[in-house]
Short mmCIF file of C-alpha atoms in Angstrom, two decimals:
data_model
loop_
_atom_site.label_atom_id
_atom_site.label_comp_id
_atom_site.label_asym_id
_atom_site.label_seq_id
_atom_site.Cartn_x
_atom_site.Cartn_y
_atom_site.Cartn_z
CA UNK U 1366 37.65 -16.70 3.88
CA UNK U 1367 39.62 -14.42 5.68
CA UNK U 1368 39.94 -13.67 9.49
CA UNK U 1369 37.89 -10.50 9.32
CA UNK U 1370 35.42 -12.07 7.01
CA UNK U 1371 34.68 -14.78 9.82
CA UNK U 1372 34.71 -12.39 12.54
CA UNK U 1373 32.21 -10.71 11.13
CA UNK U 1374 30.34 -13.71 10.14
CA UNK U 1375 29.92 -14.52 13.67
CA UNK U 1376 29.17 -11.37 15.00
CA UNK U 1377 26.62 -10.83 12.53
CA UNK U 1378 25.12 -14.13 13.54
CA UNK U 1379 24.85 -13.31 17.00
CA UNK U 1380 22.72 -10.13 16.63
CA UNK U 1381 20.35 -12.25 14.10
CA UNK U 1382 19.79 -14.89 16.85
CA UNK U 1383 20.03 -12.81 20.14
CA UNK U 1384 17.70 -10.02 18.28
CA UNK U 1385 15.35 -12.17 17.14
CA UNK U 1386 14.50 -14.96 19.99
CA UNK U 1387 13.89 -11.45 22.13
CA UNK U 1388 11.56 -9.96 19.28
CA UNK U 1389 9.29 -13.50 19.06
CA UNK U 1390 8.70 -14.58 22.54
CA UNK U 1391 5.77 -12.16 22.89
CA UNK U 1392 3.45 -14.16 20.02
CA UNK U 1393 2.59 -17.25 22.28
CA UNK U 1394 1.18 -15.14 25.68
CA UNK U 1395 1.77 -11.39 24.63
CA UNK U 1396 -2.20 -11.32 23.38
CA UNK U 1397 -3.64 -13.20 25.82
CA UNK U 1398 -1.99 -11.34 28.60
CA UNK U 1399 -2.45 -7.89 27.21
CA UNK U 1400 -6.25 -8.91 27.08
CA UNK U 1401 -6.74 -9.39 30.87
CA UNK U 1402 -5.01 -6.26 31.39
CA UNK U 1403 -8.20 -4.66 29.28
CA UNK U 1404 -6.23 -4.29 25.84
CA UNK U 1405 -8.75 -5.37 22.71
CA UNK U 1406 -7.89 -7.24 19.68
CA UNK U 1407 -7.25 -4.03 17.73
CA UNK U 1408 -4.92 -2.43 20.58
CA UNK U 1409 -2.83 -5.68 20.78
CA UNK U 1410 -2.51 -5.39 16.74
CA UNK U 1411 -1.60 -1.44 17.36
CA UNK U 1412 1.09 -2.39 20.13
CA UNK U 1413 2.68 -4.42 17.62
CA UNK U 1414 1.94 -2.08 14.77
CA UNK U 1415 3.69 0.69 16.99
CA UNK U 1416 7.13 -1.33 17.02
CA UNK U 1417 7.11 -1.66 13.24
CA UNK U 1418 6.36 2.22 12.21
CA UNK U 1419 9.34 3.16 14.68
CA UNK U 1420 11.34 0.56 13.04
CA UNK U 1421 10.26 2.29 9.62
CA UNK U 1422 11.66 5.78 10.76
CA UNK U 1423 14.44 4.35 12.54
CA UNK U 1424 15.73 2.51 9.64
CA UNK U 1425 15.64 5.37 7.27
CA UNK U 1426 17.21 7.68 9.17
CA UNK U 1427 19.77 5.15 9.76
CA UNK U 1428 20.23 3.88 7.08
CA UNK U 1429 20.97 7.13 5.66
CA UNK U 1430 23.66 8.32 8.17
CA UNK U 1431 25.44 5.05 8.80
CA UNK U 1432 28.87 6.13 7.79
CA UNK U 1433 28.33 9.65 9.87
CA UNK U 1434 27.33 7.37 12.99
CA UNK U 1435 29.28 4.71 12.29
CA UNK U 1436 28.58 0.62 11.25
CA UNK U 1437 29.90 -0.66 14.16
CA UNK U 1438 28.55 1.77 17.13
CA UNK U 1439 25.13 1.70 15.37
CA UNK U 1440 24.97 -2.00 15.68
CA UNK U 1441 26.50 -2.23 19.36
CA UNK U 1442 24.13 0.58 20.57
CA UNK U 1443 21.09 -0.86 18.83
CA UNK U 1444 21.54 -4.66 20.87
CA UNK U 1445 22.32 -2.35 24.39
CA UNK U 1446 19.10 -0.24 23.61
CA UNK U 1447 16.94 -3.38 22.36
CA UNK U 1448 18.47 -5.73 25.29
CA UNK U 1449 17.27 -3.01 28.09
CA UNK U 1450 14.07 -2.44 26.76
CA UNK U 1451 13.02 -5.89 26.49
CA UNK U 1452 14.06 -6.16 30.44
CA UNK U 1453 11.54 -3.14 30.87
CA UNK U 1454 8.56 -4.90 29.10
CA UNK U 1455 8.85 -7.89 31.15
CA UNK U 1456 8.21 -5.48 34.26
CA UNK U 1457 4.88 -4.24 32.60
CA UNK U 1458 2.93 -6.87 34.09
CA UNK U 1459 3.50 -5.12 37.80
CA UNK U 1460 1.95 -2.19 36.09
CA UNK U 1461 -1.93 -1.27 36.90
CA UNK U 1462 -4.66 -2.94 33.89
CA UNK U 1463 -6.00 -0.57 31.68
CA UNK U 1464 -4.52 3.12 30.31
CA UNK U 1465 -1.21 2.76 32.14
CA UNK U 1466 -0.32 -0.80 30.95
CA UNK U 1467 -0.98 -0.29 27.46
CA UNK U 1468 0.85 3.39 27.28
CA UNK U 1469 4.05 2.00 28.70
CA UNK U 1470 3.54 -0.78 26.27
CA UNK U 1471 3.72 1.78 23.41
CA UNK U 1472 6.65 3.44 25.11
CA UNK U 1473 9.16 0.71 25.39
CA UNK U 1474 8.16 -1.13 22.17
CA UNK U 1475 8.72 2.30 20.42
CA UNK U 1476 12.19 2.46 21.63
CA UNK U 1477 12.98 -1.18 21.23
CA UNK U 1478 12.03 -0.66 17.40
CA UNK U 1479 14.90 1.67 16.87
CA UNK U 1480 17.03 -0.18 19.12
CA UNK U 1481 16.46 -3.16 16.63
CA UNK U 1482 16.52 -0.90 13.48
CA UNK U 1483 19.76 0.34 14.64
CA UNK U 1484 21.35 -3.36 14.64
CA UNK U 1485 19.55 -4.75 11.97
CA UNK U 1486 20.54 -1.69 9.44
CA UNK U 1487 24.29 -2.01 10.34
CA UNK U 1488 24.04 -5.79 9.99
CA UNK U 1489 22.76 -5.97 6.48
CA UNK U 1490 24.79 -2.99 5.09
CA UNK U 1491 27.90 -4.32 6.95
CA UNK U 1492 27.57 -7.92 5.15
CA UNK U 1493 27.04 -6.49 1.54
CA UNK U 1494 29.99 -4.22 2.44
CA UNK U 1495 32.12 -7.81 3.44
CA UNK U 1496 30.76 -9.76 1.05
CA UNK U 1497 30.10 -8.08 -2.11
CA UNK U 1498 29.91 -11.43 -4.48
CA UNK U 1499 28.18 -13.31 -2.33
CA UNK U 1500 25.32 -11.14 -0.66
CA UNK U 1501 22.23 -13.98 -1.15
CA UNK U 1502 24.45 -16.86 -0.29
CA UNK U 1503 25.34 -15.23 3.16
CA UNK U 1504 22.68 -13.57 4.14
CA UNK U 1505 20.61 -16.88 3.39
CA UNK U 1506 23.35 -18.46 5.66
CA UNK U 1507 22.45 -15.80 8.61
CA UNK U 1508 19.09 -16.26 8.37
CA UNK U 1509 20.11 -19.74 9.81
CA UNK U 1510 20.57 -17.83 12.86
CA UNK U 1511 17.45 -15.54 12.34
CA UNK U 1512 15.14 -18.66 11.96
CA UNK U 1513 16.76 -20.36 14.76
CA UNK U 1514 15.83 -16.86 16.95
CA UNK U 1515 12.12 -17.15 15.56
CA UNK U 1516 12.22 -20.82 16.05
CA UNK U 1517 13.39 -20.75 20.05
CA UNK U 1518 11.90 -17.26 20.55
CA UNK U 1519 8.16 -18.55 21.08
CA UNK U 1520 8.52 -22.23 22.65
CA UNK U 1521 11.12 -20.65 24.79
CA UNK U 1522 9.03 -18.18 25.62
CA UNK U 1523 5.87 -20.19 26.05
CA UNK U 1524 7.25 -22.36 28.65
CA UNK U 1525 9.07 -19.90 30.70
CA UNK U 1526 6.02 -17.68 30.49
CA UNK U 1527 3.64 -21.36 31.62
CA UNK U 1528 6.42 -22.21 33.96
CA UNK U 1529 7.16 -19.32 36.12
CA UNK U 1530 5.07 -16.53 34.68
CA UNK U 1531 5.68 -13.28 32.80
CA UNK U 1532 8.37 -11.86 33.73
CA UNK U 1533 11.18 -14.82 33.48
CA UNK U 1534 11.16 -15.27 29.41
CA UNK U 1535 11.76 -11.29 28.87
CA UNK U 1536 14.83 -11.39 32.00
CA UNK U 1537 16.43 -14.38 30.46
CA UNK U 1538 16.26 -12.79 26.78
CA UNK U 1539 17.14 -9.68 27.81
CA UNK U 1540 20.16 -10.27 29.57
CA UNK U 1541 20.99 -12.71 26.83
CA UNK U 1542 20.88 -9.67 24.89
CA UNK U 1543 23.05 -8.05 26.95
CA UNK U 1544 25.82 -10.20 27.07
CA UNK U 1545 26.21 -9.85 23.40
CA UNK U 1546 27.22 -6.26 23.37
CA UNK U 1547 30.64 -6.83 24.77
CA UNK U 1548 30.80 -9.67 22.50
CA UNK U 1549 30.38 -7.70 19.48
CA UNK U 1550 32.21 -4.97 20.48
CA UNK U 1551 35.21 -7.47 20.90
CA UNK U 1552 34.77 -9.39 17.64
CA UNK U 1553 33.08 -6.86 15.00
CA UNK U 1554 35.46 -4.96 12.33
CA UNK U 1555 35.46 -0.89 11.88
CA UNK U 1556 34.96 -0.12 8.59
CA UNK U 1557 35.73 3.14 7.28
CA UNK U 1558 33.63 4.96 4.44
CA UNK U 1559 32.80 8.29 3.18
CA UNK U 1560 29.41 9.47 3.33
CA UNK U 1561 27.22 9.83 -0.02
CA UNK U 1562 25.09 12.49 -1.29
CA UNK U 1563 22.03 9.91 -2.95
CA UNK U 1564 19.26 9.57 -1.49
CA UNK U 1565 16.14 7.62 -0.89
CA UNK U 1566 14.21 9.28 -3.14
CA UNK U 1567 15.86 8.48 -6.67
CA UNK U 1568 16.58 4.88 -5.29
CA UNK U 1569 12.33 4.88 -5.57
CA UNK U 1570 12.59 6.62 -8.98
CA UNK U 1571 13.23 2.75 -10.64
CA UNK U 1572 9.75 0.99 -11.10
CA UNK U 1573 11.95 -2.24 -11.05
CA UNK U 1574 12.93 -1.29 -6.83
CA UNK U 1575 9.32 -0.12 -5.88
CA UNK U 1576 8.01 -3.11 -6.26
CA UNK U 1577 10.69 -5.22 -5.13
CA UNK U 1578 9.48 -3.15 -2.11
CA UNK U 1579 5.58 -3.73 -2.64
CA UNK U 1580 6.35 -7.67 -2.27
CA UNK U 1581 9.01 -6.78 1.23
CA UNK U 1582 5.84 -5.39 2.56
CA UNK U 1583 3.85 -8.14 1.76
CA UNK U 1584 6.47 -10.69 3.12
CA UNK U 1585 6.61 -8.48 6.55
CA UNK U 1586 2.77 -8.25 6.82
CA UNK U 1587 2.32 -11.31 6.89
CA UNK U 1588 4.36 -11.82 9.39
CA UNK U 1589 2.68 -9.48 11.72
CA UNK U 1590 -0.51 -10.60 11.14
CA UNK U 1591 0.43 -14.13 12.33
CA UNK U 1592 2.36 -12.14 15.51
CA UNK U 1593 -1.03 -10.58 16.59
CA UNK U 1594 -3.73 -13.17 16.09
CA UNK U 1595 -2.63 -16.90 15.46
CA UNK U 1596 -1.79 -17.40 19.17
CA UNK U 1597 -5.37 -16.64 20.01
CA UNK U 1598 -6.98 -18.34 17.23
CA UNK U 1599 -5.19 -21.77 18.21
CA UNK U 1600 -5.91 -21.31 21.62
CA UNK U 1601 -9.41 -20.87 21.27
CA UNK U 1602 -10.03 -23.17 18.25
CA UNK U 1603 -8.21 -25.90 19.47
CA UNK U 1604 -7.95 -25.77 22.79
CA UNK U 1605 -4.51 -25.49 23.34
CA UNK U 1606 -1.42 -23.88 26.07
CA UNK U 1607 0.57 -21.29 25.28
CA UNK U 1608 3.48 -23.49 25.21
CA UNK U 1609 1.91 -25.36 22.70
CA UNK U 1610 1.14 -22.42 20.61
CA UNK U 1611 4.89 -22.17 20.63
CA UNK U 1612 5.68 -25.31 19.22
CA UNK U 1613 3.12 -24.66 16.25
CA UNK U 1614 4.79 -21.65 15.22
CA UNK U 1615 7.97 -24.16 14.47
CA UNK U 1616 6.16 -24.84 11.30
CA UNK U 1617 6.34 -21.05 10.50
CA UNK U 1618 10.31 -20.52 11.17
CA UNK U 1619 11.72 -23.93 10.70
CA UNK U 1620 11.38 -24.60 6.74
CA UNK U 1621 12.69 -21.03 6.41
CA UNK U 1622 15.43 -21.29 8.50
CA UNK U 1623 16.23 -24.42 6.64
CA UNK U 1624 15.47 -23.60 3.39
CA UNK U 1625 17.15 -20.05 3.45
CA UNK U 1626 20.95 -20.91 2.93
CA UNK U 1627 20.25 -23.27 -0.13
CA UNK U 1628 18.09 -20.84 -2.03
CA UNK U 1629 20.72 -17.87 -0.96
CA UNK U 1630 23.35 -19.83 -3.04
CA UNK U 1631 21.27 -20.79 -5.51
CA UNK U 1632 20.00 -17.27 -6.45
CA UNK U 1633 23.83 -15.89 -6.06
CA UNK U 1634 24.88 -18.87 -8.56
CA UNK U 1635 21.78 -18.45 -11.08
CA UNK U 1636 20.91 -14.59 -10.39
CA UNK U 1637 18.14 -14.84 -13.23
CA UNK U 1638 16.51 -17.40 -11.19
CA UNK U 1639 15.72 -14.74 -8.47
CA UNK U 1640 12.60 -13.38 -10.19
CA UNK U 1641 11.26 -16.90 -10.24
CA UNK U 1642 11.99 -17.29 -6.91
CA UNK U 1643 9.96 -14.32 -6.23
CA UNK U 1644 6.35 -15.47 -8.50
CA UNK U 1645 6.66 -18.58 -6.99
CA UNK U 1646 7.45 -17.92 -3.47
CA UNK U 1647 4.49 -15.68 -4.14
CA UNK U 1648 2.40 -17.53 -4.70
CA UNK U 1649 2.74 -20.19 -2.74
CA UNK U 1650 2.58 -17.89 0.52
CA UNK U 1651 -0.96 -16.34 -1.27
CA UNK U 1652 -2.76 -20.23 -1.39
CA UNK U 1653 -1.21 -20.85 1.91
CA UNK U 1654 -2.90 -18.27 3.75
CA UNK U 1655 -6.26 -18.97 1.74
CA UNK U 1656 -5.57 -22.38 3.82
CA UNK U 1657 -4.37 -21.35 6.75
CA UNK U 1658 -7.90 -20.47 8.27
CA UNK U 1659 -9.28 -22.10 5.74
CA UNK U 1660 -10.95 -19.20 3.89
CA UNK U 1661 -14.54 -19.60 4.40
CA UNK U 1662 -15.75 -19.73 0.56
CA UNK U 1663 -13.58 -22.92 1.01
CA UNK U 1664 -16.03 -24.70 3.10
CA UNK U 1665 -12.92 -26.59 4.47
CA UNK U 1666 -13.27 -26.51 8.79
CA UNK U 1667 -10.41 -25.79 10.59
CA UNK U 1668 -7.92 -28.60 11.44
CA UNK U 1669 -4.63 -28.44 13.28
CA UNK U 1670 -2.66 -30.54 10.76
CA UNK U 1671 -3.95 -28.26 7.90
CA UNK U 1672 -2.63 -25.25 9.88
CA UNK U 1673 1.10 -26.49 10.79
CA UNK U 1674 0.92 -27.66 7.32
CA UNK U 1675 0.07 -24.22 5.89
CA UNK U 1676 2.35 -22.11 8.02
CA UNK U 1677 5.49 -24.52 6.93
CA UNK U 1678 4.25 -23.71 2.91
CA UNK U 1679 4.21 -20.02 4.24
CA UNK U 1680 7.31 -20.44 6.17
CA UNK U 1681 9.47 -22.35 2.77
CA UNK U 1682 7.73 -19.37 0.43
CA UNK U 1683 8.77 -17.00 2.34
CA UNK U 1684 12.42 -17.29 2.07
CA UNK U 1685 12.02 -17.77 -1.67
CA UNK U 1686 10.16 -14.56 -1.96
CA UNK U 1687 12.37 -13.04 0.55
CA UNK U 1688 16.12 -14.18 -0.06
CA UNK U 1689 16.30 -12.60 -3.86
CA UNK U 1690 14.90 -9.01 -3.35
CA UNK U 1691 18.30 -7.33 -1.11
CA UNK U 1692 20.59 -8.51 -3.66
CA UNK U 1693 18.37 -7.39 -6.42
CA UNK U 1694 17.81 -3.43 -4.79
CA UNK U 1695 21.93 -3.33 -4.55
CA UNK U 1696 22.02 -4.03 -8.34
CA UNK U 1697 19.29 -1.64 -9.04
CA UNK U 1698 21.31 0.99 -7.02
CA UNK U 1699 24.12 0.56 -8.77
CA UNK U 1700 22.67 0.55 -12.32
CA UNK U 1701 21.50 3.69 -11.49
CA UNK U 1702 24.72 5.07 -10.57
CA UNK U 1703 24.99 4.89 -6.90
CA UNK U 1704 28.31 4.27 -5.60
CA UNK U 1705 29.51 0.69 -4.45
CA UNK U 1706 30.17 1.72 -0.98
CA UNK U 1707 28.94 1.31 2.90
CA UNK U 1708 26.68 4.53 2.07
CA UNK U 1709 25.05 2.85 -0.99
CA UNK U 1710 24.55 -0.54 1.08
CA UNK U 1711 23.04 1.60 4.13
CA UNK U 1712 20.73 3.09 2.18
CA UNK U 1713 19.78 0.03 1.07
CA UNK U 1714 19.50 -1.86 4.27
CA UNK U 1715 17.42 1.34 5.53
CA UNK U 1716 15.10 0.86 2.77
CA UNK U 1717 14.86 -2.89 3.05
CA UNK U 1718 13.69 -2.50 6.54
CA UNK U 1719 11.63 0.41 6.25
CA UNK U 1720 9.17 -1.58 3.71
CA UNK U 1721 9.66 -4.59 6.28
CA UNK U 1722 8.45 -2.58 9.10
CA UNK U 1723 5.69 -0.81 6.68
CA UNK U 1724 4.37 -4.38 6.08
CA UNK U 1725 4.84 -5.50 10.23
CA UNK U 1726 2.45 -2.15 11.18
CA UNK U 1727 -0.07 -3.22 8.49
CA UNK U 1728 -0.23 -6.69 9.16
CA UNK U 1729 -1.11 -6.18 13.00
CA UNK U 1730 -3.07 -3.68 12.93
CA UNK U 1731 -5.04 -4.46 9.96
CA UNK U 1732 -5.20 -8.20 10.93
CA UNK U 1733 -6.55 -7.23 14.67
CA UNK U 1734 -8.71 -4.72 12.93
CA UNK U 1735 -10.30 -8.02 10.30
CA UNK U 1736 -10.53 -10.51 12.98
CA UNK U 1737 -12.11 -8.37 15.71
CA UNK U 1738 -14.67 -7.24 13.68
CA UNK U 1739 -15.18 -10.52 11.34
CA UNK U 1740 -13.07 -13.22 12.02
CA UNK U 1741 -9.30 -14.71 11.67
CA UNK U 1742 -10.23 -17.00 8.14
CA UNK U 1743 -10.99 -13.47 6.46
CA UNK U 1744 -7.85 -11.65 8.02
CA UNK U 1745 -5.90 -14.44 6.41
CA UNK U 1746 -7.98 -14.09 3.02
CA UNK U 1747 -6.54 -10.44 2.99
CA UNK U 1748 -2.73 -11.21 3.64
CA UNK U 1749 -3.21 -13.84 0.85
CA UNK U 1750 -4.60 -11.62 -1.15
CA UNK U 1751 -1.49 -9.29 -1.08
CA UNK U 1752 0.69 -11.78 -1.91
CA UNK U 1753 -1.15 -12.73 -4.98
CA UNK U 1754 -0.65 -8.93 -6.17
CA UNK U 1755 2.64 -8.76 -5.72
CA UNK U 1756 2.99 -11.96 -7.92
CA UNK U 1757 0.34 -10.47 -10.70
CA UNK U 1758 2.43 -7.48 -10.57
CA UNK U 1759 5.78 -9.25 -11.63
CA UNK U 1760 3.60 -11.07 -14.11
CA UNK U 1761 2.48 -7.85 -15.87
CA UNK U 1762 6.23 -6.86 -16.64
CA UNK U 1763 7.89 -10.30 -17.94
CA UNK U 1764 10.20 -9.37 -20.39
CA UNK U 1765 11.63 -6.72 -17.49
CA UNK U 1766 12.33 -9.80 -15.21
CA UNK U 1767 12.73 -12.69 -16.96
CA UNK U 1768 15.41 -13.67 -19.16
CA UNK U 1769 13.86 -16.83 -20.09
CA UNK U 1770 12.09 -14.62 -22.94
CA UNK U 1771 15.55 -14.54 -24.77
CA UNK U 1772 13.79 -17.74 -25.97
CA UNK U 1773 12.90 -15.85 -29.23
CA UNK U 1774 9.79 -17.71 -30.63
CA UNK U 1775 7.84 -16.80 -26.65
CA UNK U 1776 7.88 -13.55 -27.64
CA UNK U 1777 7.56 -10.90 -30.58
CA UNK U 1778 10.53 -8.68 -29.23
CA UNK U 1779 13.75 -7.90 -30.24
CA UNK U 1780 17.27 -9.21 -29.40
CA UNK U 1781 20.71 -7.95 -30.00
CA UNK U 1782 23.96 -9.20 -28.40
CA UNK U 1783 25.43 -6.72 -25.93
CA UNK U 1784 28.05 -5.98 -23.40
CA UNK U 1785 27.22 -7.08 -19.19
CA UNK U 1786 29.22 -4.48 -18.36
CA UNK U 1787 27.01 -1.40 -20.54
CA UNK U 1788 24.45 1.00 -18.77
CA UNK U 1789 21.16 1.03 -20.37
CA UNK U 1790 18.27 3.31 -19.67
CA UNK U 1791 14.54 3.69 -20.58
CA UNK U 1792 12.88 0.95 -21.99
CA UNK U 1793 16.31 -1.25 -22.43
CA UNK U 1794 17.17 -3.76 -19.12
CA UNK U 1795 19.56 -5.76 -18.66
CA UNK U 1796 20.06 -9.06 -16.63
CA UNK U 1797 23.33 -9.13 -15.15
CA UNK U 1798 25.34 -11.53 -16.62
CA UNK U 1799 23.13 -12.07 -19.38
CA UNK U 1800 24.54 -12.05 -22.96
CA UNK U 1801 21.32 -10.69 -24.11
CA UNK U 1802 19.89 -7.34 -23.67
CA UNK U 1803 16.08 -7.62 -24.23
CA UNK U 1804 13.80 -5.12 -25.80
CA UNK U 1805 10.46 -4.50 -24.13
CA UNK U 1806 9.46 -1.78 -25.90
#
């Protein structure tokens, strides 16, 4: 590995874990607090839904003028933005209850969003630019660093937020934030890149990419959905503190932070195992959620083993469904002719996290909207739900991800030996290294 290489590594690293303990210390007292400032269930979910949308613009844009902005300024001027607006929101609670908290709530999560869009875009498109063989195997070994952010973020937060109120965790994190802008202005590379005249638009042209983007929504709703009501629903079902709340959501980050370097290398070693990876990932996150209430048709009441159980399934399934789908969009892109360049990867990044944040505005806002008005087992129904369409849908095209079916006698298609390197089009995909090019005609 070379100097740069490692330089970047680290860098990289340090905007994962710096950006993402200061994004998850509000799930643990965020909701509770925004309630006795007169917020409702459904406003809390829209507060959090706000950050995502502006996260969604943000990233596109981005994404799609990287090389005219620049990798490395993007990402240095994202963790400034992000690190001063989550200094702002801990001075909220000095603000009077009612219109004027939750407006200036809206305000500086709105600009935080791009802040982080800014940093996360450049991030991802930088490390596909670095590391073009080994994309899954090292961004599964930064998400190390992005589970260990979600892991500290909301027992971190908890405590500070128990221990000396609400203002201390977002001060601390902030100027924790802070400190890593010199950093990575000191340590990250410049890389230089002409810009590209693709677009968005024909990257969404390839069935095969929108719905590797159907299941990043699903993935990111989740998410949000847990971020705007599973703090309450523990406190109030079982009694407990919001430090405690903190500690449950280990379950949640811990297997995935764990789990997330392994299955990168494994899906960069075995790259037809990555649609695999995605059905059962799937899956697994659908029948956890069913469980994580429980649903009611289960008949199954509500027991705190059952739900750190569940959110660790969700938590392991999630980086299987997860991991596979950036490496798979940057082949897609450049089957269909897009350039292998910083552009290309920006793009991609930007579209990555525009479906993320699609799926964190949904989940919040349509969560809050489900458990206000019936309750936080059929919220959790829903998000499962989503996750088991996603699955069905990779089901209904095997033959397009699969290359198991080269096993002639599973299906009644056609095989002919062909060239890795060839471009096919309409009904004729191929699988990477294959040696097979399968017919699904």
């Amino acid at each position: 590995m070379t100097k740069r290489q490692i330089l970047t590594l680290i860098s990289i690293a340090s905007v994962n874990f710096s950006s993402m303990i200061c994004y998850s210390i509000l799930g643990p007292f965020f909701p509770n607090e925004a309630v006795k400032k007169g917020a409702s269930q459904t406003v809390i979910g829209l507060i959090f839904g706000c950050y995502a949308i502006c996260n969604l613009l943000g990233a596109l844009i981005l994404g799609k003028y990287i090389v005219q902005i620049g990798a490395k300024f993007m990402l240095v001027m994202g963790l400034f933005v992000s690190s001063v607006c989550t200094i702002l929101f801990g001075l909220l609670n000095r603000v009077p209850a009612g219109a004027a908290f939750i407006s200036l709530c809206f305000i500086v999560r709105s600009v935080d969003a791009v802040g982080f869009a800014a940093a996360m875009t450049s991030s991802f498109a930088m490390t596909a630019k670095i590391f073009p063989n080994n994309v899954a195997t090292v961004l599964g070994s930064l998400e190390i660093f992005t589970g260990l952010g979600l892991i500290m973020g909301p027992p971190v937060g908890g405590w500070f937020y128990q221990s000396f109120g609400y203002e201390v965790p977002f001060m601390l994190l902030g100027c924790f934030l802070l400190v890593m802008v010199p950093f990575n202005i000191y340590v990250l590379p410049v890389i230089e890149a002409e810009p590209s005249k693709d677009s968005f638009l024909r990257l969404l042209m390839k069935t095969k990419i929108v719905l590797l983007c159907y299941v990043i929504f699903t993935l990111s709703a989740g998410l949000g959905y847990l971020d705007a009501t599973l703090s309450l629903f523990a406190i109030d079902t079982f009694g407990l503190s919001p430090g405690y709340v903190g500690l449950i959501m280990l379950g949640l980050s811990l297997p995935y932070c764990l789990a997330s370097p392994l299955l990168g290398y494994f899906t960069d070693k075995y790259p037809v195992t990555r649609s695999w990876f995605m059905v059962i990932g799937g899956t697994a996150t659908g029948i956890g959620f069913w469980f994580l209430g429980p649903a009611p048709f289960f008949n199954i009441s509500s027991h705190l083993w059952l739900l750190v159980l569940m959110l660790a399934i969700i938590g392991f399934s999630l980086g299987m469904t997860a991991i596979p789908t950036f490496p798979e969009i940057i082949t897609c892109a450049y089957d269909l002719g897009y350039e292998e360049g910083l552009s290309t990867l920006g793009m991609v990044s930007g579209l990555f996290g525009a479906f993320w944040s699609l799926g964190m505005f949904y989940g919040p806002i349509v969560g809050g909207l489900i458990t206000q008005n019936l309750n936080f087992q059929w919220a959790a129904v829903v998000q499962g739900s989503l996750a088991f369409l996603g699955v069905s849908r990779l089901l209904s095209v095997p033959l397009r991800i699969f290359q198991v079916v080269a096993d002639s006698h599973c299906v009644k298609k056609y095989m002919v030996k062909g060239n890795p390197e060839n471009q096919i089009s309409g009904d004729l995909f191929l699988y990477g290294t294959s040696r097979f090019i399968i017919y699904s005609g």
